[in-house]
Coordinates of C-alpha atoms and ligand atoms in Angstrom, one line a residue:
X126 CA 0.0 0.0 0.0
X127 CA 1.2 3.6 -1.3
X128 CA 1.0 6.8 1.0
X129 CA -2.6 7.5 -0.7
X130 CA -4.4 4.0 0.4
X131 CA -4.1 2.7 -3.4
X132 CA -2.9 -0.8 -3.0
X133 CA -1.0 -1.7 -5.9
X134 CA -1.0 -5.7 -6.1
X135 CA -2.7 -7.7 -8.9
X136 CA -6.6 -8.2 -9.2
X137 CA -7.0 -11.8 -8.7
X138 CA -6.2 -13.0 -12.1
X139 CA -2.8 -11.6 -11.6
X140 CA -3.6 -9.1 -14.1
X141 CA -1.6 -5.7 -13.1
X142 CA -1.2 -2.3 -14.6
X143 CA 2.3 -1.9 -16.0
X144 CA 5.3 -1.1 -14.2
X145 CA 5.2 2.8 -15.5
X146 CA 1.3 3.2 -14.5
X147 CA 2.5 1.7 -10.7
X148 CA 5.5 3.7 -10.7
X149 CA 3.2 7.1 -11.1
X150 CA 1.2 6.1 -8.6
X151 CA 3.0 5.6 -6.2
X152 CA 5.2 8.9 -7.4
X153 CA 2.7 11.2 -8.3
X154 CA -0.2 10.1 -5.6
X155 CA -0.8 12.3 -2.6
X156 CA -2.7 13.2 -0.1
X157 CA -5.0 16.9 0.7
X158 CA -3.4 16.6 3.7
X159 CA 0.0 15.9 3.3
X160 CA 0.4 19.9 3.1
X161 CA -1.2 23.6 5.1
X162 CA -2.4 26.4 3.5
X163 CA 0.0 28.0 5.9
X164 CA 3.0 25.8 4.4
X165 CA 1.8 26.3 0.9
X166 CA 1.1 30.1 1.2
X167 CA 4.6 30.3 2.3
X168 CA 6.1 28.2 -0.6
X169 CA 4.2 30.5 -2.9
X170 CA 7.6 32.7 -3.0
X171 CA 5.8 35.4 -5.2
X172 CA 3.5 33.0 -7.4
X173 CA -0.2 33.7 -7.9
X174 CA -3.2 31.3 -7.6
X175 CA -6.5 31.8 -9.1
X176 CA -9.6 30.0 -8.1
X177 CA -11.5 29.4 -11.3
X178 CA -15.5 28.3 -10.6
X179 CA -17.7 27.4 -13.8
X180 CA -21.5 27.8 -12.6
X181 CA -24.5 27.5 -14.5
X182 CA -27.5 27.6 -12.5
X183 CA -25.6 27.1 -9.1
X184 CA -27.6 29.3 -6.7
X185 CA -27.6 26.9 -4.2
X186 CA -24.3 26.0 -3.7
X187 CA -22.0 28.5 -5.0
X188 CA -21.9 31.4 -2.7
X189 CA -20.9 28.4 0.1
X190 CA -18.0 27.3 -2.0
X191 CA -16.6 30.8 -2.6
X192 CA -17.0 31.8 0.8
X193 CA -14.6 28.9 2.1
X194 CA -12.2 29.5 -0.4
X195 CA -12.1 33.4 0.9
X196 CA -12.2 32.6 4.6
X197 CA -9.7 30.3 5.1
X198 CA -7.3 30.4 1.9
X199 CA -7.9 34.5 1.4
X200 CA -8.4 35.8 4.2
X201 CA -6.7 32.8 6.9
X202 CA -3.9 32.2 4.9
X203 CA -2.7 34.3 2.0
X204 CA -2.9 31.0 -0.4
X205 CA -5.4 32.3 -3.0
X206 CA -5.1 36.0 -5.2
X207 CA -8.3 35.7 -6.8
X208 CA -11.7 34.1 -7.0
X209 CA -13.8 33.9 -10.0
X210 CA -16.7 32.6 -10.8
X211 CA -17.7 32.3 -14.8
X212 CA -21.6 32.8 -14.7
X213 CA -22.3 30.2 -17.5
X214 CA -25.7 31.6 -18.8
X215 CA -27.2 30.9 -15.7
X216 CA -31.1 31.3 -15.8
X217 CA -30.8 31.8 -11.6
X218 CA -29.3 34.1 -9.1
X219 CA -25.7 32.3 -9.8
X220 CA -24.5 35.8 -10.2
X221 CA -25.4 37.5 -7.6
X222 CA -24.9 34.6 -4.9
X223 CA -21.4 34.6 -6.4
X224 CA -20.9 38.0 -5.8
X225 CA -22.6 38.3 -2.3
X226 CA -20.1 35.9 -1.3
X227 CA -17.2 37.4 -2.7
X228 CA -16.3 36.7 -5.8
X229 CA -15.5 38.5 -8.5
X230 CA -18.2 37.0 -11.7
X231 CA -18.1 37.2 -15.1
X232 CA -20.4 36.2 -17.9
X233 CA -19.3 33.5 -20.1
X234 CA -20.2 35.8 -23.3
X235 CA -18.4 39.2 -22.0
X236 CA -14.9 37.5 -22.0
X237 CA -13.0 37.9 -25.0
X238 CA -16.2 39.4 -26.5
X239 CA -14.8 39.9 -29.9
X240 CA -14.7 36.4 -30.4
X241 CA -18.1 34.2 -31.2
X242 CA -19.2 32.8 -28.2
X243 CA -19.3 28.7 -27.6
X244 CA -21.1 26.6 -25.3
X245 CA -21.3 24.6 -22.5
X246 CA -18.6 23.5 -19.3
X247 CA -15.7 23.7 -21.8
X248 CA -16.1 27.3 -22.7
X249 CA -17.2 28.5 -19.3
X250 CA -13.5 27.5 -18.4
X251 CA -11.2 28.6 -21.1
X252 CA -13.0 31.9 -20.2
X253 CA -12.4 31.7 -16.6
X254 CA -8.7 31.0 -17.7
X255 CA -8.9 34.4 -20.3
X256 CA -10.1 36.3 -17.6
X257 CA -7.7 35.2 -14.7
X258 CA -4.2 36.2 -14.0
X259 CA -3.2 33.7 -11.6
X260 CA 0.4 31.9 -12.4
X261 CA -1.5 28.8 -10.9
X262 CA -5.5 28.2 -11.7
X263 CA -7.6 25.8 -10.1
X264 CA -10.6 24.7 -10.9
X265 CA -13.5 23.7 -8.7
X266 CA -17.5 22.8 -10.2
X267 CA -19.8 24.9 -8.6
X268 CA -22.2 22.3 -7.5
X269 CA -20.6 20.9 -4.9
X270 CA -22.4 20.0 -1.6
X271 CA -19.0 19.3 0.6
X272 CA -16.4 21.7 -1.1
X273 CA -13.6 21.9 1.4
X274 CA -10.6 24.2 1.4
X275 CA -8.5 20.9 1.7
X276 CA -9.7 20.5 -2.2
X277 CA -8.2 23.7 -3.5
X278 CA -4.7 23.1 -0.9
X279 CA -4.3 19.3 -1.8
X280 CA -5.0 20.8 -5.7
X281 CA -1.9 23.3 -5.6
X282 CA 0.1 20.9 -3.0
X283 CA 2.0 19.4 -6.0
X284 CA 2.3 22.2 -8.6
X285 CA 3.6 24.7 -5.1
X286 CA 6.0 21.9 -4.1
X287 CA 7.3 19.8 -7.3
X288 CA 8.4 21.9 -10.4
X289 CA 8.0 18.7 -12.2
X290 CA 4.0 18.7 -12.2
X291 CA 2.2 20.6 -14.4
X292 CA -1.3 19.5 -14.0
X293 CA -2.6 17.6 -10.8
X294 CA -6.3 15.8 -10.4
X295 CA -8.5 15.8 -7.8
X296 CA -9.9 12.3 -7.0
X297 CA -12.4 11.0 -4.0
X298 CA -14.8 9.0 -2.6
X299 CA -18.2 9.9 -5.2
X300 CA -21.3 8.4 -3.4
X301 CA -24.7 8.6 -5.6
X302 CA -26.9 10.5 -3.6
X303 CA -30.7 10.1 -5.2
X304 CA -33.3 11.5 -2.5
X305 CA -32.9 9.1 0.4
X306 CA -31.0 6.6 -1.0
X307 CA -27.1 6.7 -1.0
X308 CA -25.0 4.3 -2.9
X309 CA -21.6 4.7 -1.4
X310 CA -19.3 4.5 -4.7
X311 CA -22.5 4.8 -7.6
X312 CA -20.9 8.6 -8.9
X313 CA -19.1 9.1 -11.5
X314 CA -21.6 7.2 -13.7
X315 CA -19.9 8.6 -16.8
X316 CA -16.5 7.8 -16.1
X317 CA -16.9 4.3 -15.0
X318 CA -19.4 3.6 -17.7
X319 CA -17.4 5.3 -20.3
X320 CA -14.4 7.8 -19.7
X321 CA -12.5 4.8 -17.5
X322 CA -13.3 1.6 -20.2
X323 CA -12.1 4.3 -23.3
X324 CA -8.8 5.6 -21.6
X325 CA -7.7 2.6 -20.4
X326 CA -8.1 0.9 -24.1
X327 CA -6.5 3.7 -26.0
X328 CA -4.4 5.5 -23.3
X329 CA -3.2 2.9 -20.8
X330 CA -1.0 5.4 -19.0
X331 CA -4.0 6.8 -17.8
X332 CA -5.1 4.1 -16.2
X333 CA -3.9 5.3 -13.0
X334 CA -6.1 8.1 -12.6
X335 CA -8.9 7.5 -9.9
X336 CA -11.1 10.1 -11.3
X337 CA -9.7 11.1 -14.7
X338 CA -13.0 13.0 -15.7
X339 CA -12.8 15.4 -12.0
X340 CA -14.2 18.8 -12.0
X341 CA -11.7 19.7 -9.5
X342 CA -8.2 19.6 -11.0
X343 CA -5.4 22.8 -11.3
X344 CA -2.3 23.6 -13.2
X345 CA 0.3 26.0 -14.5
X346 CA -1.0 28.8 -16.7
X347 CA 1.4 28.4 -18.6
X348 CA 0.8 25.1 -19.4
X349 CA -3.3 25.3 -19.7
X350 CA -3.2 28.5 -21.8
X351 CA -0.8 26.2 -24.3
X352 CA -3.6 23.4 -24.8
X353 CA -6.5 23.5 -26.2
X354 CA -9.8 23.6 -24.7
X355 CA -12.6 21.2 -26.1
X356 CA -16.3 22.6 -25.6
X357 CA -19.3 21.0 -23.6
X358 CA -18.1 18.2 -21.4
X359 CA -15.3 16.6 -23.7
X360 CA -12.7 19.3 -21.9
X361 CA -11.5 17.1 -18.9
X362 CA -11.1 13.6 -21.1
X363 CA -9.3 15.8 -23.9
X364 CA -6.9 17.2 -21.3
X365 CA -5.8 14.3 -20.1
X366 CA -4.8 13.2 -23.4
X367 CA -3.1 16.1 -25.1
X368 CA -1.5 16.8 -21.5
X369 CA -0.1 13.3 -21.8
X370 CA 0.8 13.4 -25.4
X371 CA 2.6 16.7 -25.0
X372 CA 4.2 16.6 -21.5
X373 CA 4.4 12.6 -20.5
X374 CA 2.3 10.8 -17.4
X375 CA 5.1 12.1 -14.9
X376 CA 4.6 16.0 -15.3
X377 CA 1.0 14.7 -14.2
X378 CA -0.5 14.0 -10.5
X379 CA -3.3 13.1 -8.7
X380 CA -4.7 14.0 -4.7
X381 CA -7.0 12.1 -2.7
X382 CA -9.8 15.0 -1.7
X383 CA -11.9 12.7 0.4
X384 CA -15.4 12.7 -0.4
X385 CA -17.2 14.5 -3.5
X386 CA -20.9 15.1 -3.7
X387 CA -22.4 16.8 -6.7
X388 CA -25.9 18.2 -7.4
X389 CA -26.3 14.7 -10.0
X390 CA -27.8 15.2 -13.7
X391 CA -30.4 12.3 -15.1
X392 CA -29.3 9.2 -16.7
X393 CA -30.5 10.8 -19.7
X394 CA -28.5 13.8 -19.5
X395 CA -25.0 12.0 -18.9
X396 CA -26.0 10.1 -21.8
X397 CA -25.5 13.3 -23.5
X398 CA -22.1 14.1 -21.6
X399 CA -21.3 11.0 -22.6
X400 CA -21.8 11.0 -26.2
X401 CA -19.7 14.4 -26.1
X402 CA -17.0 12.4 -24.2
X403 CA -17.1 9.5 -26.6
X404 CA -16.8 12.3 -29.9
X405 CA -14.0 13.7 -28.1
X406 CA -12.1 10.5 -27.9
X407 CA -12.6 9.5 -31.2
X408 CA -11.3 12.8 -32.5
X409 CA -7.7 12.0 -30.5
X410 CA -8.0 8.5 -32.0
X411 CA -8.4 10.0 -35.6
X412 CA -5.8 12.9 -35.4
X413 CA -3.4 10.7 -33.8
X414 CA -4.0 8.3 -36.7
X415 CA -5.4 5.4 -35.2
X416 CA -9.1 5.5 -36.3
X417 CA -9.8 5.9 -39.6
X418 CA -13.2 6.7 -40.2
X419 CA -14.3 6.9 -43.8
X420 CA -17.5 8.8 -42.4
X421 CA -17.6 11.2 -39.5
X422 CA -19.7 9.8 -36.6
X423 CA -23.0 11.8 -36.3
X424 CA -23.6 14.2 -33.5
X425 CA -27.2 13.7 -33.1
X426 CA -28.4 11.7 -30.4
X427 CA -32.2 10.4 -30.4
X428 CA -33.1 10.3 -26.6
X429 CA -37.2 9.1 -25.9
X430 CA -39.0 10.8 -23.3
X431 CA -41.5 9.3 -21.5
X432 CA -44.3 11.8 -21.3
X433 CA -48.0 11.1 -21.5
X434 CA -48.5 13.9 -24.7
X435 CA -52.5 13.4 -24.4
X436 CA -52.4 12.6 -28.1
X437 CA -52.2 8.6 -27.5
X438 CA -48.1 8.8 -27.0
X439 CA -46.6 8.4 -24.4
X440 CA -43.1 8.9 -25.5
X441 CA -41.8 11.9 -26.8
X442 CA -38.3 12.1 -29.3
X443 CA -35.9 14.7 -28.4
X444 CA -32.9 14.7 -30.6
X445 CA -29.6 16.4 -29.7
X446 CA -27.0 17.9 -31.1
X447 CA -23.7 16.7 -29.5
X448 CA -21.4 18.6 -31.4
X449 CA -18.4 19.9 -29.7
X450 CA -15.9 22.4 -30.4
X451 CA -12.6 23.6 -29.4
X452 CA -10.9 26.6 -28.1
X453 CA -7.3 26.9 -29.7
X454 CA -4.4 27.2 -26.6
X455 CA -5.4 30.2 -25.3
X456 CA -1.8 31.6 -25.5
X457 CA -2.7 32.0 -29.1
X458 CA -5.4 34.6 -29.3
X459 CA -5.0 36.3 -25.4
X460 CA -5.1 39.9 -26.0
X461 CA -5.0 40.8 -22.1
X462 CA -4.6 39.1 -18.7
X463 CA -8.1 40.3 -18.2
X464 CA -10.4 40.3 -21.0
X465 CA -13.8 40.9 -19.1
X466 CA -15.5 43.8 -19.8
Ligands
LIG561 O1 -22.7 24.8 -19.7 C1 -22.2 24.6 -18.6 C2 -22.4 23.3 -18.0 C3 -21.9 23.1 -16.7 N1 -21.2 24.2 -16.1 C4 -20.7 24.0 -14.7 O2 -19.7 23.0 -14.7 C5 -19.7 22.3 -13.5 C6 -19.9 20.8 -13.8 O3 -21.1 20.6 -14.6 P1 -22.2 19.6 -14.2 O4 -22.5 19.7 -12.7 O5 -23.3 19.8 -15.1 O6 -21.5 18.2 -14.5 P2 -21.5 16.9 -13.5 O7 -20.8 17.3 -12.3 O8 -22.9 16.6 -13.2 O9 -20.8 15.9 -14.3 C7 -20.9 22.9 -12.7 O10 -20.4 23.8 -11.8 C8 -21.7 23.5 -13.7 O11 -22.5 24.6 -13.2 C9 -21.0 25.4 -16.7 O12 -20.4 26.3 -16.1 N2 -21.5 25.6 -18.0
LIG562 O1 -17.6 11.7 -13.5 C1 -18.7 11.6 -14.1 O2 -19.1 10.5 -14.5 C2 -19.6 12.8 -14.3 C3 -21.0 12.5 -13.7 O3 -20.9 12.3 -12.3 P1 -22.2 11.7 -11.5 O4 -22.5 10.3 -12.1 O5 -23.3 12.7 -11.6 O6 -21.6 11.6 -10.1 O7 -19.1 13.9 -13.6 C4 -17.9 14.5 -14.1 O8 -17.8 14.5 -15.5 C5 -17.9 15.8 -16.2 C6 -17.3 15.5 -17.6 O9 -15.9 15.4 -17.6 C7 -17.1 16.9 -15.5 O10 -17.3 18.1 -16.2 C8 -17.7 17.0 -14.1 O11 -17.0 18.1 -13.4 C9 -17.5 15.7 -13.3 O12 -18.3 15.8 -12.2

């Protein structure tokens, strides 16, 4: 057993993960807790941290999350610059909880304005990263129910303490919360269902990653404003692969948050996340030459839902576009360190 609580034997068919997948893990696994804000605050030594927050339609939780981050990693210990929270064409108070609490909030659409806006988590990011100035930027969902300042510490631990990490993942216990019923390890439907099975077929070095598809994950501007950033939900699976591509499994890390609970989408819904995950892979595969389609896969989805229409159906079809984009590395088209209005 590692210093995270990841045992590294073999399953009982003596399969094992190979010997550079166990070496990262036992190199580049840690723990929230193996550092303070205090500690890391000091080991700053001049370097800037940005807390990046994506929110659409995150009343409920947001203002909570920003004021921990303020409290003890602002105001406590000098660990965080700056707050912000990308208002995501909310259609709720998002902006104004945000700001309440402290934050600074920008629209999605008033950052970088010249350009033609895009859609979805993706966007709301690369945005967030436009609009930021912080040397390091982490980023944290905005619908989290049990958002501790330990996720944002354990987050910079590495890239504060290790010039060799670029990019570190947050991972954690994900229960499925669904009214009164808890199952202990059912979150994270997408990336066990589809994320985990596609990396560890295609990209096996990324097999060590607990949580590859985390909302919670931080890294060197540098480094994120030189990637590109896919739209809609395929931006966390297509980081992990261009990261890895571009600079190798060891300049990446993971930390052990604890425990992550999330306001959770319908079945139906991930099935759209996933079908954006799933384009997003097999757009690596074909520009890395190793799917060759002779037609593009379609981006419509035919999803049927069950609604009594009074007209003798009881199902409705709702088709969906899953189209996504991509952001080009944003070192390409930044005009300004802040490009809010
Ligand atoms: O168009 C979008 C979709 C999502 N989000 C935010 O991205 C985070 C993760 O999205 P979501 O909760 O929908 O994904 P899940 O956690 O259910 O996979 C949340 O803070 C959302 O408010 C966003 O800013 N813009
Ligand atoms: O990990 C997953 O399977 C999905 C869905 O999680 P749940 O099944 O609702 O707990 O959640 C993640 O995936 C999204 C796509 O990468 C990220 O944007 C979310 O931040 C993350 O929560």
């Amino acid at each position: 057993m590692d210093t995270t609580g990841i045992g590294l034997g073999t399953d009982n068919a003596g399969l094992a993960l190979s010997s550079r997948v166990r070496t990262w893990l036992r190199r580049r696994s840690r723990r929230a807790d193996d550092w303070t804000a205090h500690e890391l605050a000091a080991a700053k030594r001049g370097r800037t941290v940005s807390v990046v927050i994506p929110a659409r339609d995150e009343q409920e939780t947001v203002g909570q999350i920003v004021r921990t981050v303020r409290t003890a990693l602002v105001e406590d210990a000098p660990l965080v610059d700056e707050v912000l929270v990308v208002d995501s064409r909310s259609r709720d108070d998002t902006a104004r909880v945000a700001a309440e609490a402290g934050a600074r909030v920008v629209a999605q659409d008033a950052v970088l304005r010249p350009l033609p806006g895009m859609h979805g988590k993706g966007e709301a990011l690369w945005k967030g990263l436009a609009a930021t100035s912080g040397e390091l930027v982490v980023f944290v969902d905005g619908d989290l129910y049990d958002f501790t300042a330990g996720y944002v510490i354990g987050l910079l631990g590495p890239l504060l303490t290790d010039p060799g990490v670029d990019y570190v993942k947050g991972f954690y216990q994900r229960p499925l919360v669904d009214g009164l019923h808890t199952d202990a390890d059912g979150g994270g439907r997408v990336t066990e269902l589809v994320a985990r099975p596609l990396l560890n077929m295609y990209w096996p070095d990324l097999a060590g990653f607990v949580q590859p598809l985390a909302g919670e994950y931080a890294g060197r501007r540098e480094v994120l404003e030189s990637i590109p950033f896919v739209t809609h939900y395929g931006v966390e699976v297509a980081h992990l692969i261009d990261l890895l591509r571009w600079r190798g499994l060891d300049a990446l890390a993971q930390v052990d948050l604890g425990m992550r609970t999330h306001r959770h989408q319908s079945t139906q819904a991930l099935g759209r996340m996933a079908g954006q995950i799933m384009l997003t892979v097999m757009d690596r595969l074909e520009r890395s030459g190793r799917l060759v389609a002779d037609e593009a896969p379609s981006p419509l989805l035919a999803q049927f839902r069950r609604s009594p229409l009074g007209d003798g159906a009881d199902r409705e079809l709702v088709v969906t576009d899953l189209a996504v984009r991509e952001r080009p590395p944003l070192r390409t088209v930044r005009s300004s360190p802040r490009s809010a209005g």
